[in-house]
Amino acid sequence: MASSPDLFPNVAFSDVSAAAPAAEATAAFGLGATTGAPRLCLVKSGKDEAEPTVDIDLADAQVFKLGPMEWLCVCDESEAKAGVEEKSFSRAIKVVLRTEAESKAFSLAFQQWKHQVISGKAGERLENGSIIASKSKFDTKIEASSAKMYFHYYGQLLHQQNMLQDFVRTGTYYAAVMENRSDFEGRVVVDVGAGSGILSLFAAQAGARHVYAVEASEMAENAQRLMSGNPSLGQRITVIRGKVEEVELPEKADILISEPMGTLLVNERMLESYVIARDRFLAPDGKMFPTTGRIHMAPFSDEYLYVEIANKALFWQQHNFFGVDLTPLHGSAFQGYFSQPVVDAFDPRLLISPPIYHTLDFTSMKEEELYEIDIPLSFVASVGTRVHGLACWFDVLFNGSTVQRWLTTAPGSPTTHWYQLRCVLSQPLYVMAGQEITGRLHLVAHSAQSYTIYLTMSVFYI
């Protein structure tokens, strides 16, 4: 390793893809001596560190949680032989830590090293107090095709109109700003992912001295036209075309305002940009609107939804589709339909237990904490019924100096363009009133600006 690594001694590991027996090793994260790239090396006990048993390039690796102290590292490998075209394949390494605390530290180290930006200028402070971030930080996390599609989507007025016409969303933001004028009057504001610039205009209405509206998509041009069309407010607003990970500002901000929420709060991975903007631009003791987010979860029973999804796979039960038997694919199709979460609005009476929630504090959390979110589940059933899955929604808090205001997407509340999200089990659970339902909701960020959802739920039967 070319730098001081994060070390985890006496871990057990096995090469699952090669069906190799488990062995004891030291796991070390660090930079490769020759490439300078982040790597994970597993060195068998008693072996020279210069020749690791397993050497994983973190740029192409993913980690999945198998248990409290068990992790599966999946990476891309290639094999080249004389006269034979190079072949690529996946390699899976199971790593078992000694304690849950060490397991958590291992996961955090994996994400930190994987997403580390190798740049001599990263983190360098400018004379005006702002920070130069590597130009490639966003690009190292997000696929180019996904980013292009994302910015194209939000660069269209049609989709901006859809958000503006969500009067729960827009009205709550307006109220949160206007009810807390004292936080904005005479202050510098940065609007993160400004879109049409509506939040920048709200901040100006509340008396902001100056607003920097940062927008990466083509919508920045429309935002500039909107500022020009509202000169009494627009003269205090500067529209900047670029990503918050890359732009530079001439001064620190007293307030960050943004609408970074996606479905299930974290989808689209805009929250990471919001946190990065906090670290780069927000002055000490500055405020963030919104301040905190909560993901709410509860089990639900919805026989109609379950049957509707299951029936979609009936097509694959045909024995004679133009002379072809499709039934060998029915099982895969059935599981495929249930692997997709359902985004809709539903009746809160379908919930069979009081909800629980997981809190994200935007003012203090680290960006890396959004790469992977692991939420333990524990509910007590209110009724005896079939459990068809887990329902999720979110709310965010605007913690102003004068008024605290919540924006909620809860079932039964006025519908927003976020709706709610439900993960439906392919095999429902049977539960009696008073029984405990346990499990985990595991969210893993990926490079398509979304998350892979891993859900486990179980009922203890006496």
CSV table of C-alpha atoms in Angstrom, one decimal:
chain,number,residue,atom,x,y,z
A,1,MET,CA,0.0,0.0,0.0
A,2,ALA,CA,1.2,3.5,-0.9
A,3,SER,CA,-0.6,5.2,2.1
A,4,SER,CA,-1.4,4.4,5.7
A,5,PRO,CA,-4.3,1.8,5.3
A,6,ASP,CA,-7.3,1.0,7.4
A,7,LEU,CA,-6.5,-2.4,8.9
A,8,PHE,CA,-8.8,-5.1,10.1
A,9,PRO,CA,-6.8,-8.0,11.5
A,10,ASN,CA,-7.9,-11.6,11.9
A,11,VAL,CA,-10.9,-11.5,9.6
A,12,ALA,CA,-12.1,-14.7,8.0
A,13,PHE,CA,-12.5,-14.7,4.2
A,14,SER,CA,-13.4,-17.2,1.5
A,15,ASP,CA,-13.5,-16.9,-2.3
A,16,VAL,CA,-17.1,-17.9,-3.0
A,17,SER,CA,-16.8,-17.8,-6.7
A,18,ALA,CA,-14.0,-20.4,-6.5
A,19,ALA,CA,-15.6,-22.4,-3.7
A,20,ALA,CA,-12.4,-22.0,-1.7
A,21,PRO,CA,-12.2,-22.8,2.0
A,22,ALA,CA,-12.2,-20.0,4.6
A,23,ALA,CA,-8.9,-18.6,5.7
A,24,GLU,CA,-7.7,-16.0,8.3
A,25,ALA,CA,-6.3,-12.7,7.0
A,26,THR,CA,-5.7,-9.0,7.6
A,27,ALA,CA,-8.0,-6.8,5.5
A,28,ALA,CA,-6.3,-3.5,4.5
A,29,PHE,CA,-7.8,-0.6,2.6
A,30,GLY,CA,-5.4,1.8,1.0
A,31,LEU,CA,-3.9,3.2,-2.3
A,32,GLY,CA,-2.1,0.8,-4.6
A,33,ALA,CA,1.7,1.4,-4.7
A,34,THR,CA,1.9,1.4,-8.5
A,35,THR,CA,-1.5,2.7,-9.6
A,36,GLY,CA,-2.4,5.0,-6.7
A,37,ALA,CA,-6.0,3.7,-6.9
A,38,PRO,CA,-8.1,2.7,-3.9
A,39,ARG,CA,-7.8,-1.1,-3.2
A,40,LEU,CA,-8.8,-3.7,-0.6
A,41,CYS,CA,-6.1,-6.3,0.1
A,42,LEU,CA,-6.6,-9.5,2.0
A,43,VAL,CA,-3.3,-10.9,3.3
A,44,LYS,CA,-3.3,-14.4,4.8
A,45,SER,CA,-1.8,-14.5,8.3
A,46,GLY,CA,1.9,-15.0,8.2
A,47,LYS,CA,2.2,-14.0,4.6
A,48,ASP,CA,4.2,-11.0,3.2
A,49,GLU,CA,2.0,-8.0,2.7
A,50,ALA,CA,3.7,-7.2,-0.6
A,51,GLU,CA,2.0,-10.3,-2.0
A,52,PRO,CA,-1.7,-10.1,-1.0
A,53,THR,CA,-3.8,-13.3,-1.3
A,54,VAL,CA,-6.7,-11.1,-2.7
A,55,ASP,CA,-6.3,-7.7,-4.3
A,56,ILE,CA,-9.5,-5.9,-5.1
A,57,ASP,CA,-9.8,-2.7,-7.2
A,58,LEU,CA,-12.5,-0.7,-5.4
A,59,ALA,CA,-13.4,1.2,-8.5
A,60,ASP,CA,-15.4,-1.8,-9.8
A,61,ALA,CA,-16.4,-3.4,-6.6
A,62,GLN,CA,-19.6,-3.5,-4.6
A,63,VAL,CA,-20.2,-4.8,-1.0
A,64,PHE,CA,-23.4,-6.5,0.2
A,65,LYS,CA,-24.3,-7.2,3.8
A,66,LEU,CA,-25.0,-10.9,4.5
A,67,GLY,CA,-25.4,-10.7,8.3
A,68,PRO,CA,-24.3,-8.5,11.3
A,69,MET,CA,-20.7,-9.4,10.7
A,70,GLU,CA,-20.6,-10.9,7.2
A,71,TRP,CA,-20.0,-9.0,4.0
A,72,LEU,CA,-19.8,-10.1,0.4
A,73,CYS,CA,-17.4,-8.2,-1.9
A,74,VAL,CA,-18.2,-8.5,-5.6
A,75,CYS,CA,-15.7,-7.3,-8.1
A,76,ASP,CA,-14.9,-7.6,-11.8
A,77,GLU,CA,-11.9,-9.7,-12.8
A,78,SER,CA,-10.4,-10.5,-16.2
A,79,GLU,CA,-8.4,-13.5,-17.5
A,80,ALA,CA,-6.2,-13.4,-20.6
A,81,LYS,CA,-4.5,-16.3,-22.2
A,82,ALA,CA,-2.2,-16.5,-25.2
A,83,GLY,CA,-4.2,-16.5,-28.4
A,84,VAL,CA,-7.5,-16.2,-26.5
A,85,GLU,CA,-9.7,-13.2,-26.2
A,86,GLU,CA,-9.7,-11.6,-22.7
A,87,LYS,CA,-12.6,-12.9,-20.6
A,88,SER,CA,-14.3,-10.9,-17.8
A,89,PHE,CA,-16.1,-12.5,-14.9
A,90,SER,CA,-17.3,-11.6,-11.4
A,91,ARG,CA,-15.5,-12.6,-8.3
A,92,ALA,CA,-17.2,-12.8,-4.9
A,93,ILE,CA,-15.2,-12.7,-1.6
A,94,LYS,CA,-17.0,-13.3,1.7
A,95,VAL,CA,-15.5,-11.5,4.6
A,96,VAL,CA,-16.4,-12.1,8.2
A,97,LEU,CA,-15.5,-9.6,10.9
A,98,ARG,CA,-15.0,-10.3,14.6
A,99,THR,CA,-17.5,-7.8,16.1
A,100,GLU,CA,-20.5,-5.8,14.9
A,101,ALA,CA,-18.6,-2.5,15.6
A,102,GLU,CA,-15.7,-3.8,13.5
A,103,SER,CA,-18.2,-4.8,10.8
A,104,LYS,CA,-19.7,-1.3,10.7
A,105,ALA,CA,-16.2,0.2,10.5
A,106,PHE,CA,-15.3,-2.1,7.6
A,107,SER,CA,-18.4,-1.0,5.7
A,108,LEU,CA,-17.7,2.7,6.2
A,109,ALA,CA,-14.0,2.2,5.2
A,110,PHE,CA,-15.1,0.3,2.1
A,111,GLN,CA,-17.3,3.2,1.0
A,112,GLN,CA,-14.9,5.9,1.9
A,113,TRP,CA,-12.0,4.3,0.0
A,114,LYS,CA,-14.2,3.4,-2.9
A,115,HIS,CA,-15.4,6.9,-3.4
A,116,GLN,CA,-12.2,8.7,-2.5
A,117,VAL,CA,-11.1,11.2,-5.1
A,118,ILE,CA,-7.5,11.0,-6.0
A,119,SER,CA,-6.7,14.7,-6.5
A,120,GLY,CA,-3.9,16.9,-5.1
A,121,LYS,CA,-6.3,19.8,-5.0
A,122,ALA,CA,-9.3,18.1,-3.3
A,123,GLY,CA,-10.1,19.9,-0.1
A,124,GLU,CA,-7.8,22.9,-0.8
A,125,ARG,CA,-9.2,26.1,0.6
A,126,LEU,CA,-9.3,29.3,-1.4
A,127,GLU,CA,-8.6,32.7,0.0
A,128,ASN,CA,-12.3,33.5,0.1
A,129,GLY,CA,-13.0,30.5,2.2
A,130,SER,CA,-14.7,28.2,-0.4
A,131,ILE,CA,-13.2,24.8,-1.2
A,132,ILE,CA,-12.0,23.4,-4.5
A,133,ALA,CA,-13.5,20.0,-5.1
A,134,SER,CA,-12.2,17.6,-7.6
A,135,LYS,CA,-13.9,18.0,-11.0
A,136,SER,CA,-14.4,14.3,-11.2
A,137,LYS,CA,-16.1,13.6,-7.8
A,138,PHE,CA,-19.6,13.5,-9.3
A,139,ASP,CA,-18.5,11.6,-12.3
A,140,THR,CA,-16.8,8.9,-10.3
A,141,LYS,CA,-20.1,8.0,-8.6
A,142,ILE,CA,-22.6,8.4,-11.4
A,143,GLU,CA,-22.7,6.8,-14.8
A,144,ALA,CA,-22.4,9.3,-17.6
A,145,SER,CA,-25.6,8.0,-19.3
A,146,SER,CA,-27.6,8.2,-16.1
A,147,ALA,CA,-26.4,11.8,-15.4
A,148,LYS,CA,-27.2,12.8,-19.0
A,149,MET,CA,-30.7,11.5,-18.7
A,150,TYR,CA,-31.2,13.0,-15.3
A,151,PHE,CA,-30.2,16.5,-16.3
A,152,HIS,CA,-32.1,16.2,-19.5
A,153,TYR,CA,-35.3,15.3,-17.6
A,154,TYR,CA,-35.0,18.2,-15.2
A,155,GLY,CA,-33.9,20.5,-18.0
A,156,GLN,CA,-37.5,20.4,-19.4
A,157,LEU,CA,-40.2,22.9,-18.3
A,158,LEU,CA,-42.8,20.2,-18.5
A,159,HIS,CA,-41.2,18.4,-15.5
A,160,GLN,CA,-40.5,21.6,-13.7
A,161,GLN,CA,-44.2,22.4,-14.1
A,162,ASN,CA,-45.1,19.1,-12.6
A,163,MET,CA,-43.1,19.9,-9.5
A,164,LEU,CA,-44.4,23.5,-9.3
A,165,GLN,CA,-48.0,22.4,-9.5
A,166,ASP,CA,-47.4,20.1,-6.5
A,167,PHE,CA,-48.9,22.7,-4.2
A,168,VAL,CA,-48.2,20.7,-1.1
A,169,ARG,CA,-44.5,20.8,-2.0
A,170,THR,CA,-44.4,24.4,-3.3
A,171,GLY,CA,-46.7,25.8,-0.7
A,172,THR,CA,-44.8,24.2,2.2
A,173,TYR,CA,-41.5,25.6,0.9
A,174,TYR,CA,-43.0,29.1,0.6
A,175,ALA,CA,-44.5,29.0,4.1
A,176,ALA,CA,-41.2,27.7,5.6
A,177,VAL,CA,-39.3,30.6,4.1
A,178,MET,CA,-41.8,33.3,4.7
A,179,GLU,CA,-42.5,32.3,8.3
A,180,ASN,CA,-38.8,32.5,9.0
A,181,ARG,CA,-37.9,35.8,7.4
A,182,SER,CA,-35.5,36.5,10.1
A,183,ASP,CA,-33.3,33.7,8.9
A,184,PHE,CA,-33.2,35.1,5.4
A,185,GLU,CA,-33.1,38.9,5.8
A,186,GLY,CA,-29.8,40.3,4.8
A,187,ARG,CA,-28.3,36.8,4.4
A,188,VAL,CA,-26.4,35.0,1.6
A,189,VAL,CA,-28.4,32.0,0.3
A,190,VAL,CA,-27.3,29.1,-2.0
A,191,ASP,CA,-30.0,27.3,-3.8
A,192,VAL,CA,-28.7,23.8,-4.5
A,193,GLY,CA,-30.1,22.3,-7.7
A,194,ALA,CA,-32.2,25.4,-8.3
A,195,GLY,CA,-34.2,24.1,-11.3
A,196,SER,CA,-36.6,26.9,-12.4
A,197,GLY,CA,-35.3,29.1,-9.6
A,198,ILE,CA,-38.5,29.3,-7.6
A,199,LEU,CA,-36.8,28.7,-4.2
A,200,SER,CA,-34.3,31.4,-5.0
A,201,LEU,CA,-37.1,33.8,-5.7
A,202,PHE,CA,-38.8,32.8,-2.4
A,203,ALA,CA,-35.5,33.5,-0.6
A,204,ALA,CA,-35.3,36.9,-2.3
A,205,GLN,CA,-38.9,37.7,-1.3
A,206,ALA,CA,-37.9,36.9,2.3
A,207,GLY,CA,-35.2,39.6,2.1
A,208,ALA,CA,-32.0,37.7,1.2
A,209,ARG,CA,-29.1,40.0,0.5
A,210,HIS,CA,-27.9,37.7,-2.4
A,211,VAL,CA,-28.9,34.3,-3.7
A,212,TYR,CA,-26.6,31.9,-5.7
A,213,ALA,CA,-28.9,29.6,-7.8
A,214,VAL,CA,-26.7,26.6,-8.8
A,215,GLU,CA,-28.3,24.4,-11.5
A,216,ALA,CA,-26.4,21.8,-13.6
A,217,SER,CA,-29.1,21.3,-16.3
A,218,GLU,CA,-30.2,23.4,-19.2
A,219,MET,CA,-32.9,24.7,-16.9
A,220,ALA,CA,-30.4,27.3,-15.7
A,221,GLU,CA,-31.1,29.3,-18.9
A,222,ASN,CA,-34.8,29.3,-18.2
A,223,ALA,CA,-34.1,30.2,-14.6
A,224,GLN,CA,-32.0,33.2,-15.8
A,225,ARG,CA,-34.9,34.3,-18.0
A,226,LEU,CA,-37.2,34.1,-15.0
A,227,MET,CA,-34.9,36.3,-12.9
A,228,SER,CA,-34.8,38.8,-15.8
A,229,GLY,CA,-38.6,38.8,-15.9
A,230,ASN,CA,-38.7,39.6,-12.2
A,231,PRO,CA,-36.1,42.3,-11.9
A,232,SER,CA,-37.0,43.5,-8.4
A,233,LEU,CA,-36.0,40.1,-7.1
A,234,GLY,CA,-33.8,38.8,-9.8
A,235,GLN,CA,-31.2,41.6,-9.4
A,236,ARG,CA,-30.2,39.9,-6.1
A,237,ILE,CA,-30.0,36.4,-7.7
A,238,THR,CA,-27.0,35.0,-9.6
A,239,VAL,CA,-27.7,31.9,-11.6
A,240,ILE,CA,-24.7,29.6,-12.0
A,241,ARG,CA,-24.7,26.7,-14.5
A,242,GLY,CA,-22.8,23.8,-13.0
A,243,LYS,CA,-22.7,21.0,-10.4
A,244,VAL,CA,-22.3,21.9,-6.8
A,245,GLU,CA,-19.4,19.5,-6.6
A,246,GLU,CA,-17.5,21.7,-9.1
A,247,VAL,CA,-18.6,25.3,-9.0
A,248,GLU,CA,-16.9,27.9,-7.0
A,249,LEU,CA,-18.6,30.7,-5.1
A,250,PRO,CA,-17.1,34.1,-4.0
A,251,GLU,CA,-18.4,33.9,-0.5
A,252,LYS,CA,-19.8,31.6,2.2
A,253,ALA,CA,-23.6,31.0,2.6
A,254,ASP,CA,-25.7,31.7,5.7
A,255,ILE,CA,-28.5,29.5,4.3
A,256,LEU,CA,-28.7,26.5,2.0
A,257,ILE,CA,-32.0,25.8,0.5
A,258,SER,CA,-32.8,22.9,-1.8
A,259,GLU,CA,-35.4,20.3,-2.8
A,260,PRO,CA,-33.1,17.3,-2.9
A,261,MET,CA,-35.8,14.6,-2.0
A,262,GLY,CA,-36.6,11.7,-4.3
A,263,THR,CA,-38.9,8.8,-3.9
A,264,LEU,CA,-38.2,7.1,-0.5
A,265,LEU,CA,-36.4,10.4,0.3
A,266,VAL,CA,-33.0,9.2,-1.0
A,267,ASN,CA,-33.7,8.2,-4.6
A,268,GLU,CA,-31.8,10.2,-7.3
A,269,ARG,CA,-29.0,10.6,-4.8
A,270,MET,CA,-29.4,14.4,-4.8
A,271,LEU,CA,-29.1,14.4,-1.0
A,272,GLU,CA,-25.4,13.7,-1.4
A,273,SER,CA,-25.0,16.9,-3.4
A,274,TYR,CA,-26.9,18.7,-0.7
A,275,VAL,CA,-24.4,17.5,1.9
A,276,ILE,CA,-21.4,18.3,-0.3
A,277,ALA,CA,-22.8,21.8,-0.8
A,278,ARG,CA,-23.0,22.1,3.0
A,279,ASP,CA,-19.4,21.2,3.4
A,280,ARG,CA,-18.2,23.4,0.6
A,281,PHE,CA,-20.3,26.5,1.0
A,282,LEU,CA,-22.2,26.8,4.3
A,283,ALA,CA,-20.7,29.1,7.0
A,284,PRO,CA,-20.4,27.8,10.5
A,285,ASP,CA,-23.8,27.9,12.3
A,286,GLY,CA,-25.5,28.3,9.0
A,287,LYS,CA,-29.0,26.9,8.4
A,288,MET,CA,-30.3,24.3,6.0
A,289,PHE,CA,-33.8,24.2,4.6
A,290,PRO,CA,-34.7,21.4,4.9
A,291,THR,CA,-32.9,20.4,8.0
A,292,THR,CA,-33.8,16.8,8.7
A,293,GLY,CA,-35.4,14.0,6.9
A,294,ARG,CA,-37.2,10.8,8.1
A,295,ILE,CA,-38.0,7.6,6.3
A,296,HIS,CA,-41.2,6.0,7.8
A,297,MET,CA,-42.0,2.3,7.4
A,298,ALA,CA,-44.9,0.0,8.3
A,299,PRO,CA,-46.1,-3.4,7.2
A,300,PHE,CA,-49.2,-3.5,5.1
A,301,SER,CA,-51.9,-6.0,3.9
A,302,ASP,CA,-53.3,-5.5,0.4
A,303,GLU,CA,-54.6,-8.6,-1.2
A,304,TYR,CA,-55.7,-6.7,-4.3
A,305,LEU,CA,-52.2,-5.4,-5.0
A,306,TYR,CA,-50.6,-8.8,-4.5
A,307,VAL,CA,-53.0,-10.5,-6.9
A,308,GLU,CA,-52.6,-7.7,-9.5
A,309,ILE,CA,-48.8,-8.2,-9.5
A,310,ALA,CA,-48.9,-12.0,-9.5
A,311,ASN,CA,-51.3,-12.0,-12.4
A,312,LYS,CA,-48.8,-10.1,-14.6
A,313,ALA,CA,-46.7,-13.3,-14.7
A,314,LEU,CA,-49.6,-15.4,-15.9
A,315,PHE,CA,-48.5,-14.7,-19.5
A,316,TRP,CA,-45.5,-17.0,-18.8
A,317,GLN,CA,-47.7,-19.9,-17.8
A,318,GLN,CA,-48.7,-20.6,-21.4
A,319,HIS,CA,-47.8,-24.1,-22.6
A,320,ASN,CA,-48.4,-23.4,-26.3
A,321,PHE,CA,-47.4,-19.9,-27.3
A,322,PHE,CA,-47.0,-20.3,-31.1
A,323,GLY,CA,-45.8,-23.8,-30.4
A,324,VAL,CA,-43.4,-22.7,-27.5
A,325,ASP,CA,-43.8,-23.7,-23.9
A,326,LEU,CA,-43.1,-20.5,-21.8
A,327,THR,CA,-43.6,-22.1,-18.4
A,328,PRO,CA,-39.8,-22.5,-17.7
A,329,LEU,CA,-39.6,-18.7,-17.4
A,330,HIS,CA,-42.7,-18.3,-15.2
A,331,GLY,CA,-40.7,-18.4,-11.9
A,332,SER,CA,-38.2,-15.8,-13.0
A,333,ALA,CA,-40.9,-13.5,-14.3
A,334,PHE,CA,-42.9,-13.9,-11.1
A,335,GLN,CA,-39.9,-12.9,-9.0
A,336,GLY,CA,-39.1,-10.1,-11.4
A,337,TYR,CA,-42.4,-8.4,-11.0
A,338,PHE,CA,-42.2,-8.6,-7.3
A,339,SER,CA,-38.7,-7.2,-7.3
A,340,GLN,CA,-40.0,-3.8,-8.5
A,341,PRO,CA,-41.3,-1.4,-5.8
A,342,VAL,CA,-44.8,0.1,-6.3
A,343,VAL,CA,-45.0,3.9,-6.2
A,344,ASP,CA,-48.6,5.0,-5.6
A,345,ALA,CA,-51.0,6.5,-3.1
A,346,PHE,CA,-52.7,4.0,-0.8
A,347,ASP,CA,-55.3,4.0,2.1
A,348,PRO,CA,-53.5,4.2,5.5
A,349,ARG,CA,-56.1,1.6,6.7
A,350,LEU,CA,-54.0,-1.0,4.9
A,351,LEU,CA,-51.2,-0.6,7.5
A,352,ILE,CA,-51.3,-3.3,10.1
A,353,SER,CA,-48.9,-1.7,12.7
A,354,PRO,CA,-47.8,1.7,13.9
A,355,PRO,CA,-44.9,3.0,11.7
A,356,ILE,CA,-41.3,3.4,12.8
A,357,TYR,CA,-38.9,5.9,11.2
A,358,HIS,CA,-35.2,6.4,10.5
A,359,THR,CA,-33.7,9.9,10.8
A,360,LEU,CA,-31.2,11.6,8.5
A,361,ASP,CA,-29.8,14.8,9.9
A,362,PHE,CA,-28.7,16.8,6.9
A,363,THR,CA,-26.7,19.3,9.1
A,364,SER,CA,-24.3,16.7,10.5
A,365,MET,CA,-24.4,13.5,8.5
A,366,LYS,CA,-21.5,12.5,6.3
A,367,GLU,CA,-21.9,12.0,2.5
A,368,GLU,CA,-20.7,8.4,2.9
A,369,GLU,CA,-23.6,7.6,5.2
A,370,LEU,CA,-25.9,7.9,2.2
A,371,TYR,CA,-24.0,5.2,0.2
A,372,GLU,CA,-25.6,2.5,2.3
A,373,ILE,CA,-28.5,2.7,4.7
A,374,ASP,CA,-29.3,-0.2,6.9
A,375,ILE,CA,-32.5,0.0,8.9
A,376,PRO,CA,-33.6,-2.8,11.4
A,377,LEU,CA,-37.3,-3.4,11.4
A,378,SER,CA,-39.5,-4.4,14.4
A,379,PHE,CA,-43.3,-4.1,14.5
A,380,VAL,CA,-46.2,-5.5,16.5
A,381,ALA,CA,-49.2,-6.5,14.4
A,382,SER,CA,-52.4,-4.8,15.3
A,383,VAL,CA,-54.6,-7.4,13.6
A,384,GLY,CA,-54.4,-11.0,12.4
A,385,THR,CA,-53.9,-11.0,8.6
A,386,ARG,CA,-51.6,-11.6,5.7
A,387,VAL,CA,-48.6,-9.3,5.5
A,388,HIS,CA,-47.9,-8.4,1.9
A,389,GLY,CA,-44.9,-6.2,2.4
A,390,LEU,CA,-43.4,-2.9,3.7
A,391,ALA,CA,-44.9,0.5,3.0
A,392,CYS,CA,-42.5,3.6,3.1
A,393,TRP,CA,-42.9,7.3,2.9
A,394,PHE,CA,-40.9,10.3,4.2
A,395,ASP,CA,-41.1,13.8,5.7
A,396,VAL,CA,-38.6,16.6,6.0
A,397,LEU,CA,-38.3,19.3,8.7
A,398,PHE,CA,-37.6,23.0,8.0
A,399,ASN,CA,-36.2,24.0,11.4
A,400,GLY,CA,-36.4,27.8,11.2
A,401,SER,CA,-35.7,30.2,14.1
A,402,THR,CA,-39.3,31.3,14.2
A,403,VAL,CA,-41.4,28.3,12.9
A,404,GLN,CA,-40.7,24.6,12.5
A,405,ARG,CA,-42.6,23.3,9.5
A,406,TRP,CA,-42.9,19.7,8.2
A,407,LEU,CA,-43.4,18.6,4.6
A,408,THR,CA,-44.9,15.1,4.7
A,409,THR,CA,-45.7,12.4,2.1
A,410,ALA,CA,-47.6,10.2,4.5
A,411,PRO,CA,-50.6,8.1,3.4
A,412,GLY,CA,-53.8,9.9,4.2
A,413,SER,CA,-52.1,13.3,3.9
A,414,PRO,CA,-52.6,15.5,0.8
A,415,THR,CA,-51.0,13.6,-2.1
A,416,THR,CA,-47.6,14.9,-3.5
A,417,HIS,CA,-45.7,14.0,-6.7
A,418,TRP,CA,-43.6,11.6,-4.5
A,419,TYR,CA,-46.6,9.5,-3.5
A,420,GLN,CA,-45.6,6.5,-1.3
A,421,LEU,CA,-43.5,3.4,-2.0
A,422,ARG,CA,-44.4,-0.2,-1.2
A,423,CYS,CA,-42.1,-3.2,-1.4
A,424,VAL,CA,-44.3,-6.3,-2.0
A,425,LEU,CA,-43.3,-9.8,-0.8
A,426,SER,CA,-43.6,-12.6,-3.4
A,427,GLN,CA,-44.5,-14.9,-0.5
A,428,PRO,CA,-46.8,-13.1,2.0
A,429,LEU,CA,-46.5,-13.7,5.8
A,430,TYR,CA,-49.3,-14.8,8.1
A,431,VAL,CA,-49.4,-12.9,11.3
A,432,MET,CA,-51.7,-12.9,14.4
A,433,ALA,CA,-52.6,-9.8,16.4
A,434,GLY,CA,-49.8,-9.1,18.9
A,435,GLN,CA,-47.1,-11.0,17.0
A,436,GLU,CA,-43.8,-9.3,16.3
A,437,ILE,CA,-42.7,-8.8,12.7
A,438,THR,CA,-38.9,-8.3,12.3
A,439,GLY,CA,-36.5,-7.8,9.4
A,440,ARG,CA,-34.2,-5.3,7.7
A,441,LEU,CA,-34.5,-2.6,5.0
A,442,HIS,CA,-31.1,-2.3,3.4
A,443,LEU,CA,-30.6,0.5,0.8
A,444,VAL,CA,-27.4,0.4,-1.4
A,445,ALA,CA,-26.6,3.3,-3.7
A,446,HIS,CA,-25.6,2.5,-7.2
A,447,SER,CA,-24.2,4.5,-10.1
A,448,ALA,CA,-27.6,4.9,-11.9
A,449,GLN,CA,-28.5,7.6,-9.3
A,450,SER,CA,-30.8,5.3,-7.4
A,451,TYR,CA,-30.7,2.6,-4.8
A,452,THR,CA,-31.0,-1.2,-4.7
A,453,ILE,CA,-33.5,-2.2,-2.0
A,454,TYR,CA,-33.0,-5.4,0.0
A,455,LEU,CA,-35.9,-6.3,2.2
A,456,THR,CA,-36.2,-9.1,4.7
A,457,MET,CA,-39.3,-9.7,6.9
A,458,SER,CA,-40.2,-12.6,9.1
A,459,VAL,CA,-42.7,-13.6,11.8
A,460,PHE,CA,-41.8,-15.7,14.8
A,461,TYR,CA,-44.3,-18.6,15.1
A,462,ILE,CA,-44.7,-20.3,18.4
